XYZ file of C-alpha atoms in Angstrom:
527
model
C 262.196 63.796 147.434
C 259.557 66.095 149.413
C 257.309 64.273 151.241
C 253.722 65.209 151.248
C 252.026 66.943 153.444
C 249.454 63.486 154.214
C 253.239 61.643 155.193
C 254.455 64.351 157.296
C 251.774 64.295 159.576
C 251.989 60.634 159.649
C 255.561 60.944 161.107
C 254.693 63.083 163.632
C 252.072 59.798 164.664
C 252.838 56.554 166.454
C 255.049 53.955 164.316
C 252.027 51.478 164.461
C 249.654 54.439 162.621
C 252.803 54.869 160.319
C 253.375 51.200 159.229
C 249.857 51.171 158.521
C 249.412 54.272 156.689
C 252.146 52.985 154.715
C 250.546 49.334 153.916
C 247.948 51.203 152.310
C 249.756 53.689 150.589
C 251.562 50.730 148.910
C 248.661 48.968 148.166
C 246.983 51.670 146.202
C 250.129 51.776 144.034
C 249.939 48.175 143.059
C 246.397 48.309 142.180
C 247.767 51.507 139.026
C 250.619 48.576 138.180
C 249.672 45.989 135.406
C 251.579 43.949 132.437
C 252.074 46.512 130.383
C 253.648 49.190 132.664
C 255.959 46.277 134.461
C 257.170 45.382 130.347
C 257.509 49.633 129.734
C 259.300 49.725 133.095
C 261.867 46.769 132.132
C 262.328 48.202 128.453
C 265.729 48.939 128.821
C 266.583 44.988 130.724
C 263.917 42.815 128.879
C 266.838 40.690 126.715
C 268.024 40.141 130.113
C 264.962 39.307 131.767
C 263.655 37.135 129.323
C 267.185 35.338 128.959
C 267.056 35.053 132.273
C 263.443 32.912 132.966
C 264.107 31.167 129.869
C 267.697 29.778 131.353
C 265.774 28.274 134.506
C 263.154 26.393 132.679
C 263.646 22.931 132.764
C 262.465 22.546 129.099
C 264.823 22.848 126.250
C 264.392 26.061 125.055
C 265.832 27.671 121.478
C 265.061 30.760 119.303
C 265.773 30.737 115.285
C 265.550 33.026 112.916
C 263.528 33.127 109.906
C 265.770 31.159 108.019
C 266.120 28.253 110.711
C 269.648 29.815 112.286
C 269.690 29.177 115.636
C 269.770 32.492 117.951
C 269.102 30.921 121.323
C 269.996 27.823 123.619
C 269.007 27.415 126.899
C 270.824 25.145 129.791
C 268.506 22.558 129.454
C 268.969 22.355 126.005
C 272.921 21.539 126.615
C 272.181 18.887 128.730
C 269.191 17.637 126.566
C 271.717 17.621 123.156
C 275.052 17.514 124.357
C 275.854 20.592 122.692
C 276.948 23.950 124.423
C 275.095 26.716 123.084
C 278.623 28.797 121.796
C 278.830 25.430 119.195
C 275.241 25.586 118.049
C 274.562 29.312 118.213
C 274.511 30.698 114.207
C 274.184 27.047 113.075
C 271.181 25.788 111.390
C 268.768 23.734 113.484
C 269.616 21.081 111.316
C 272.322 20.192 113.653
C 269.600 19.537 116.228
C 268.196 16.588 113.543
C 264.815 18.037 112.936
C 264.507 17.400 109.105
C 260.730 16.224 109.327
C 258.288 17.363 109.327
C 259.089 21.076 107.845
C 258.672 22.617 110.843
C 259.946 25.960 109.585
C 257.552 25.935 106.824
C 255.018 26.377 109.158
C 256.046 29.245 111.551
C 256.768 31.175 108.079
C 253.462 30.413 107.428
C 252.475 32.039 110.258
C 251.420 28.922 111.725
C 252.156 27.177 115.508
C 253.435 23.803 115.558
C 252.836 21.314 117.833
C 253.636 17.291 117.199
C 256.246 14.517 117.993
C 259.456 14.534 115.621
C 262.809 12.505 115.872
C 265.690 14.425 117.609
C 269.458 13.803 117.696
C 272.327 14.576 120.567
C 275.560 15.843 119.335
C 276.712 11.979 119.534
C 274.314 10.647 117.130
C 271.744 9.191 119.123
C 268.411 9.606 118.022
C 265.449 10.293 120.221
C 261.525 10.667 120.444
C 260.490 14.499 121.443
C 257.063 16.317 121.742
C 257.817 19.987 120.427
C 255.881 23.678 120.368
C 256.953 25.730 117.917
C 255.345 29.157 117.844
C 256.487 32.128 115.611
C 257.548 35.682 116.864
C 256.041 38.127 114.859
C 256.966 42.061 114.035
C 254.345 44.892 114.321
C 252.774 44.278 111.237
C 252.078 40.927 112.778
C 254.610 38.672 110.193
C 256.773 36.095 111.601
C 260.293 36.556 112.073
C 261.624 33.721 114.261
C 260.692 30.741 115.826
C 260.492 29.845 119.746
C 260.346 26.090 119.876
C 260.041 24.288 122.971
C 261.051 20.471 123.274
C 260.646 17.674 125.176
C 262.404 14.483 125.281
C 259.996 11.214 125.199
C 262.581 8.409 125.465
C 261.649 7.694 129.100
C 257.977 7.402 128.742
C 258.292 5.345 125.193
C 260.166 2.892 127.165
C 257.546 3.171 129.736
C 254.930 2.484 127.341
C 257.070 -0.063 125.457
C 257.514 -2.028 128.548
C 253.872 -1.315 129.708
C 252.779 -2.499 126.121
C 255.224 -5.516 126.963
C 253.894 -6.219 130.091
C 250.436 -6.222 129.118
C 251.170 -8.503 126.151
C 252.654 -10.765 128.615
C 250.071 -10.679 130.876
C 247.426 -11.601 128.168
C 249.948 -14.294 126.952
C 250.384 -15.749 130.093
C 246.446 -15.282 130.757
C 245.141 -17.464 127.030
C 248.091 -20.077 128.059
C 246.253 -20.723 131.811
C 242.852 -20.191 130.061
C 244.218 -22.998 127.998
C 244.896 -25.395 129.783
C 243.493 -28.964 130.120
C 244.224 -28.445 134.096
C 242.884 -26.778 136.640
C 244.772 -23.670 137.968
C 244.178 -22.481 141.524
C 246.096 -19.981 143.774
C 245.285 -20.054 147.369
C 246.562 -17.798 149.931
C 248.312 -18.802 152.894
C 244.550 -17.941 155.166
C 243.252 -20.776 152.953
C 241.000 -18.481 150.682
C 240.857 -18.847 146.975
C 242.528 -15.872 145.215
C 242.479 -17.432 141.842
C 241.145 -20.147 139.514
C 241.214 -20.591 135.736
C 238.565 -21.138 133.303
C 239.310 -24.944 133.100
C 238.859 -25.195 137.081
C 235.204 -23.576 137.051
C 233.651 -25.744 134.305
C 235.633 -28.679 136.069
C 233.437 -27.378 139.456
C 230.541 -26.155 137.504
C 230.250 -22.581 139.095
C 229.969 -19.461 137.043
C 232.943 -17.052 136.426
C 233.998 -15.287 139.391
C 231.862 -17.082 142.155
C 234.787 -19.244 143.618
C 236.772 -16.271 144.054
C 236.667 -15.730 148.010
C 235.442 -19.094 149.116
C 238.026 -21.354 151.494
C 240.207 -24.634 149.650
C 237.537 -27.329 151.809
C 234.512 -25.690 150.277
C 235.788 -27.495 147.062
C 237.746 -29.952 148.662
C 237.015 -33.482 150.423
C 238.569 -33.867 153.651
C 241.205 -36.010 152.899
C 243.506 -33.473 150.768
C 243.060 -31.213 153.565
C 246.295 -32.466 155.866
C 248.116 -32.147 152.307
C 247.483 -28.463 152.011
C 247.650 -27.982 155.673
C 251.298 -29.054 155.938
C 251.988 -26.557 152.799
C 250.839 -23.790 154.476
C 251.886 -23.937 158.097
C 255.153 -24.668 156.956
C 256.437 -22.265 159.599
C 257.976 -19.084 157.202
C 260.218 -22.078 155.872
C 259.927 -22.844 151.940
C 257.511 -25.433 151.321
C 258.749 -28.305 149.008
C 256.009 -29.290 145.768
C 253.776 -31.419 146.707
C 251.573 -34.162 144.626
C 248.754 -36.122 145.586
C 245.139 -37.361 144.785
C 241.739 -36.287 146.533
C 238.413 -35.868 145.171
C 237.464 -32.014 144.824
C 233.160 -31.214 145.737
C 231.149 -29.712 142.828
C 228.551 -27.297 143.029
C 225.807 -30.202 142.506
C 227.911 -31.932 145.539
C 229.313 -34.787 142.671
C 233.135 -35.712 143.957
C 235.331 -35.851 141.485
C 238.900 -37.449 141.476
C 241.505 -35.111 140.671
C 245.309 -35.378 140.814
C 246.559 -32.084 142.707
C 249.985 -30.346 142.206
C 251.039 -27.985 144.838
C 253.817 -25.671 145.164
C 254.464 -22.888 146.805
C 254.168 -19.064 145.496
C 256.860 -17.092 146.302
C 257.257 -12.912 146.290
C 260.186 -11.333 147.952
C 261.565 -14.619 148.775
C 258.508 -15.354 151.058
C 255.649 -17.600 150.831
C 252.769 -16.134 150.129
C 250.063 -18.933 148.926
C 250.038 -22.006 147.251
C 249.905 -22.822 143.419
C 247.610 -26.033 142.680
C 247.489 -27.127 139.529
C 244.269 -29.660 139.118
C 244.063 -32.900 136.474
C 240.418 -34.646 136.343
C 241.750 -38.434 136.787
C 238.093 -39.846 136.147
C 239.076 -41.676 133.448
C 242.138 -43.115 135.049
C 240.427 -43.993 138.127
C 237.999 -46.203 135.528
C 241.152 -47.643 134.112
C 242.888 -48.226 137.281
C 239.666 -49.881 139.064
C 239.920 -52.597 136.212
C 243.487 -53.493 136.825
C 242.755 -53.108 140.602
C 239.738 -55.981 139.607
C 242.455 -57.567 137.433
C 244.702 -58.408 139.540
C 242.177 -58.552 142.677
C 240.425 -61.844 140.332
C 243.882 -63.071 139.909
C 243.552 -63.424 143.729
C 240.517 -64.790 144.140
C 241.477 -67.225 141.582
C 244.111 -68.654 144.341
C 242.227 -67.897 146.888
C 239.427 -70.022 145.876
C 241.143 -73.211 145.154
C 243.032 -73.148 148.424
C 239.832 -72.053 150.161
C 238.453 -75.327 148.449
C 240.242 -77.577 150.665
C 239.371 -75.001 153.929
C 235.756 -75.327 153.263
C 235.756 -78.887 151.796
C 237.184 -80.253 155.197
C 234.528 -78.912 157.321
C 231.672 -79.885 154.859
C 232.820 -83.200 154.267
C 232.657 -83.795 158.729
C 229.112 -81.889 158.759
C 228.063 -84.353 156.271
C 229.192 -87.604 158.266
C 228.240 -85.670 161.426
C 224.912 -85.549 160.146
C 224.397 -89.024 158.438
C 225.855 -90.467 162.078
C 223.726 -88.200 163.688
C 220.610 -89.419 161.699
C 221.872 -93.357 162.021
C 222.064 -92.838 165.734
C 218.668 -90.834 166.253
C 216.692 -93.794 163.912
C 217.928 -96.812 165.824
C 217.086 -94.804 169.050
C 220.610 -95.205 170.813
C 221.219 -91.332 171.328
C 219.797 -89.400 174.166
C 218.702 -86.021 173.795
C 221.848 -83.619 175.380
C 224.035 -85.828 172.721
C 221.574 -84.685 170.181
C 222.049 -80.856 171.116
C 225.628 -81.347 171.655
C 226.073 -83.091 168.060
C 223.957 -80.363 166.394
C 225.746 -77.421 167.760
C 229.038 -78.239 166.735
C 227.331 -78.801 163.002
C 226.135 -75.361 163.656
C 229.828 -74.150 164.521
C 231.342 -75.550 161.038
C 228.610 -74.788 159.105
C 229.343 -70.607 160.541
C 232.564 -71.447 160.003
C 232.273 -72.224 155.970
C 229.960 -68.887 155.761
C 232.292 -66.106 157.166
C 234.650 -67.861 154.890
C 232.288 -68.005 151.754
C 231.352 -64.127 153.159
C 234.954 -62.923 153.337
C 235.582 -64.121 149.837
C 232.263 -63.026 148.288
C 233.515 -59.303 149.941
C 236.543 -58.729 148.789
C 235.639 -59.794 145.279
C 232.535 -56.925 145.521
C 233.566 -53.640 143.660
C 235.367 -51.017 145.530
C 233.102 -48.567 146.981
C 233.751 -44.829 145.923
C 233.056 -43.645 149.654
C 236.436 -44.243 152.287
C 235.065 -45.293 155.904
C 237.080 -45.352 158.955
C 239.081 -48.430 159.811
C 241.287 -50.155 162.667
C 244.183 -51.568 161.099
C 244.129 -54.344 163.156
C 240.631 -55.715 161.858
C 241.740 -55.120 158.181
C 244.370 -57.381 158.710
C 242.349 -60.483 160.533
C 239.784 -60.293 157.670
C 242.843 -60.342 155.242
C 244.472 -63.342 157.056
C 241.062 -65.426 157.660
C 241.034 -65.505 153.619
C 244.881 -66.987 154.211
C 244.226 -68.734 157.129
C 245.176 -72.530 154.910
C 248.659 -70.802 154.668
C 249.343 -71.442 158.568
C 248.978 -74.870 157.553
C 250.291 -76.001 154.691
C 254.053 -75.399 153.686
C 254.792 -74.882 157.399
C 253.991 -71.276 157.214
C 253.520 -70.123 160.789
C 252.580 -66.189 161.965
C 253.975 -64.061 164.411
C 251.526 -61.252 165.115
C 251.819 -57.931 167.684
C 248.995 -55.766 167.428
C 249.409 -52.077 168.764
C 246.429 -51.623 171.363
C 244.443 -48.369 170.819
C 245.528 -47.729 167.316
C 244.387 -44.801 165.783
C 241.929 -45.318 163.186
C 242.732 -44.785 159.415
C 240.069 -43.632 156.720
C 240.146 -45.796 153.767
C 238.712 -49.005 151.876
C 238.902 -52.118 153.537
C 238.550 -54.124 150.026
C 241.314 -52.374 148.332
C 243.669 -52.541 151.900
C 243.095 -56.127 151.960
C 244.317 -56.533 147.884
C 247.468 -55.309 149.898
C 247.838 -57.250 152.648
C 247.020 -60.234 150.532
C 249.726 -59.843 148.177
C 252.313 -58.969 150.833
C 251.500 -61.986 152.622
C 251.657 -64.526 149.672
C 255.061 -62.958 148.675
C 256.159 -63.198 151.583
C 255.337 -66.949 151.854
C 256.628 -67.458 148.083
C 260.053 -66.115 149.513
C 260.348 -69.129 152.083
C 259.387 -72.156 149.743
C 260.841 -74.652 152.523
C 258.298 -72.544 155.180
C 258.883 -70.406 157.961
C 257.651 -67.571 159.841
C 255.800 -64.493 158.779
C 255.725 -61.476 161.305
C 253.268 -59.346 160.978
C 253.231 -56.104 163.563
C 251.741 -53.087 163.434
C 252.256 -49.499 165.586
C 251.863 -46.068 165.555
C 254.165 -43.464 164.501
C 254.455 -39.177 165.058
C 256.499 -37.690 162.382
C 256.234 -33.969 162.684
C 253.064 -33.262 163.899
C 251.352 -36.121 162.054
C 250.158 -39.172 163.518
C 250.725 -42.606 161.500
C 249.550 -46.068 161.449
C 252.811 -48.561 160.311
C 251.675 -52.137 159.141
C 255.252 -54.073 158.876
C 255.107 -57.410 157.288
C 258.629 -59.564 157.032
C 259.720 -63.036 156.269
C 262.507 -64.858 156.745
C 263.853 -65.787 153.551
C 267.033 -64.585 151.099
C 265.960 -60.927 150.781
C 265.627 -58.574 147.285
C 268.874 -58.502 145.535
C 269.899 -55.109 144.326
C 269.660 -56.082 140.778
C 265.623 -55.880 141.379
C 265.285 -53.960 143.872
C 264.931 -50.684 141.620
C 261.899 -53.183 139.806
C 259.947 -54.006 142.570
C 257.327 -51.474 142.689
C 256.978 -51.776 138.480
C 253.747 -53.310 136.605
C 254.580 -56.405 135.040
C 257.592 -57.438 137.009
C 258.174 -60.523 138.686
C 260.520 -62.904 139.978
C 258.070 -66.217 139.831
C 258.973 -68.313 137.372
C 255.807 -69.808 134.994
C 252.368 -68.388 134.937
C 252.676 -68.015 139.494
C 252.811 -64.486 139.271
C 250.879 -61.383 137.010
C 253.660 -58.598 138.173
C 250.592 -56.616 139.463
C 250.933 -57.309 142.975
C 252.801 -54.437 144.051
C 252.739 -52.058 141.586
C 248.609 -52.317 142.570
C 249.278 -52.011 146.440
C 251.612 -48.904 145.884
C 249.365 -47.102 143.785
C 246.211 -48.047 146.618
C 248.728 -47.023 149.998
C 249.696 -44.023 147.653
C 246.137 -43.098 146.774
C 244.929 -43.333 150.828
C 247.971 -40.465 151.519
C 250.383 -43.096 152.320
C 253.348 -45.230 150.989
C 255.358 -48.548 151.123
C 259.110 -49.060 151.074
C 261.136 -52.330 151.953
C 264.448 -53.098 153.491
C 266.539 -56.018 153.791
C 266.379 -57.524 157.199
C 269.334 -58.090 159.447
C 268.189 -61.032 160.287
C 267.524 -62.094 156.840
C 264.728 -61.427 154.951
C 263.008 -58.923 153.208
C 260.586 -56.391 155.279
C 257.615 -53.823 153.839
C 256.218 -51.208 155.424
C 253.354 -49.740 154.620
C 252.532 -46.266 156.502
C 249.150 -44.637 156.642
C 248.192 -41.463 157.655
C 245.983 -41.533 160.896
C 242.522 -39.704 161.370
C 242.768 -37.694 164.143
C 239.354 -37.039 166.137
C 238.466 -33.689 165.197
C 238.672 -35.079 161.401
C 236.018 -37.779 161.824
């Protein structure tokens, strides 16, 4: 081909001045190119061109004719059917399972189509497609065939049926919570509330959403903390379910005693927060309280008569003190430092009969709602002062070691003295020929926790293992008559239990039955 005359000279130039002449030359040819002239230019390859994009799409891809005979079958269409395209080709689309809607009737209508119809692979299996169906039309614009374009929508149905299932399951598991006659509560392992139930906020009085955010001992009195404490720093180990009572705060600052399930919730096999699920015990705590008073007048009962005899001693020598005293002042044969002498030890046994008469007139009082803190050691003189005629009669004797700087304990003395009490007196019922009582107490670190340990033994026949499994239950008891209720120490375990402690026994080696009762101590920053 001759080059022009503009080229030749361009030759003749630098390459840079040729390159660019030539940039530009090509450019002004592109801008004379369109559609049209690329389709006019490709007349004699189009089947192949066309065959040839419509192979790589990855859509399934087939051509009928008029009549519904299909003409063309792309790869994707193999793969999406089964079917290679020399089995299908001339075979009605039939084959292909699309018998509704009438699809066909629409392109010879001259109509698109465009909607989701049931499919079938060459192995029977039926499946959920989105498909376009255009028709091809001659030059006087009447269709002739039918370019339909398919898509297969088992994946996403099962998305959606599982997304449908999830969210039933979600709103399922949601009423069931919102349900509930407990309290739900999810708390993360920084202490922070993540999630409460319905149930929980009327329990707490706050409106929907506000505890959200807030820490567990915004709601929480103190003494449930070291429960939840222990859950969370449980060092990347798996925390074991925990149960135990505490009162939880409202938002009008009323306490309210709850029973508290705890367990841990686990993703990925890691702890991530803890589960509590919350049961208002009011109503059991009113119930409890009375057999607690129950069995508490059932002491005082005893108590009383044998305090009789403790009180009646020392009145009946104040009263001859006092009539001697009177004798000797009226016939003038005393002298005044016998006088003062006299009337101070009437004094003495007159105190004497009023801590008693106070002791008794306490622990019959009603059990304050507030715990205080207490020395062990003190709880257990004021409990023994009400047995103190026990060291004397049925040659009962005590042996007593006292741990020096115990660590206090936050509880109520009345209730911790019902215990005591009944400990004591069954452990002088189990030596009916007398003997000696030890009582001891110490402290105790298991784990990280401090505790207080209050033993009390005697030295009788020990529990046989016929009862031994009974011990702890209401209404069981080994005194024979109307001696014993059976309250004793089902009422003490549910009181150690209910101050974050608990009681066990053992059989002595010595002989005897021991019970230990172990308390969980307050440590300074708690107080």
């Amino acid at each position: 081909m001759r080059k022009s005359k503009t080229e030749s000279i361009a030759e003749k130039d630098s390459p840079g001045i040729h390159a660019a002449f030539s940039r530009t030359l090509r450019r002004e040819r592109s801008k004379s190119l369109n559609w049209d002239r690329i389709i006019l230019g490709l007349k004699k390859t189009t089947k192949e061109f066309i065959e040839n994009v419509l192979e790589n799409i990855i859509e399934s891809i087939i051509v009928t004719n008029i009549d519904g005979r299909l003409v063309f079958f792309n790869k994707f269409s193999e793969e999406m059917f089964g079917y290679k395209a020399e089995e299908v080709l001339n075979r009605h689309i039939v084959v292909l399972g699309a018998q509704e809607p009438d699809v066909l009737g629409h392109i010879r209508r001259n109509q698109p189509y465009q909607g989701e119809i049931t499919l079938k692979t060459k192995d029977g299996r039926r499946f959920p497609a989105h498909v376009r169906c255009v028709p091809l039309r001659d030059e006087v614009d009447q269709p002739i065939a039918m370019v339909g374009v398919a898509r297969d929508l088992t994946r996403e149905k099962e998305k959606q049926r599982i997304d449908q299932e999830i969210a039933r399951l979600k709103a399922f598991n949601e009423n069931i919570i919102a349900s509930l006659n407990d309290g739900i509560q999810i708390i993360d392992l920084d202490g922070t509330i993540r999630f409460v139930n319905k149930r929980l906020e009327d329990l707490l009085e706050y409106p929907p959403g506000e505890l959200l955010g807030l820490k567990y001992d915004a709601v929480m009195a103190g003494e449930g903390h070291r429960n939840l404490e222990e859950l969370m720093t449980a060092a990347g180990e798996i925390p074991h379910k925990a149960s135990f009572e505490t009162r939880l705060v409202t938002r009008s600052s009323k306490k309210i005693p709850v029973m508290i399930s705890a367990s841990p919730l686990i993703e990925g096999g890691t702890v991530v927060g803890i589960v509590t699920a919350v049961m208002d015990v009011s109503e059991m705590h009113q119930l409890r309280e009375g057999l607690f008073q129950s069995e508490k007048m059932s002491l005082i009962g005893t108590l009383a008569s044998e305090l009789a005899h403790e009180i009646n001693n020392p009145l009946g020598g104040l009263i001859m003190a006092v009539q001697m005293l009177t004798e000797d002042i009226s016939e003038g044969v005393v002298d005044r430092q016998t006088i003062i002498k006299e009337m101070a030890d009437i004094e003495s046994d007159a105190r004497r009969c009023r801590t008693i008469v106070h002791k008794l007139l306490g622990f019959s009082r009603r059990v304050s709602e507030e715990p205080t803190l207490l020395n062990i050691n003190t709880v257990i003189e004021d409990s023994l002062l009400l047995l103190q005629r026990e060291t004397g009669g049925n040659d009962i004797s005590f042996s007593k070691s006292y741990a020096e700087g115990i660590p206090y304990i936050r509880g109520n003395s009345i209730e911790l003295q019902q215990v005591i009490i009944n400990l004591i007196k069954n452990a002088r019922d189990a030596m009916p020929a007398g003997g000696c009582i030890d009582v001891y107490t110490r402290m105790e670190l298991i784990g990280k926790s401090e505790w207080v340990t209050v033993s009390i033994g005697d030295r009788g026949t020990g529990i046989t293992p016929e009862i031994s499994c009974w011990i702890f239950q209401s209404f069981f008891t080994t005194k024979e008559g109307n001696k014993g209720t059976g309250l004793g120490l089902a009422v003490g375990k549910r009181i150690v239990e209910q101050h974050g402690g608990h009681i066990t026994f053992k059989n002595r080696e010595s002989g005897g039955a021991e019970f230990l009762v172990k308390l969980p101590a307050v440590s300074e920053r708690q107080w």
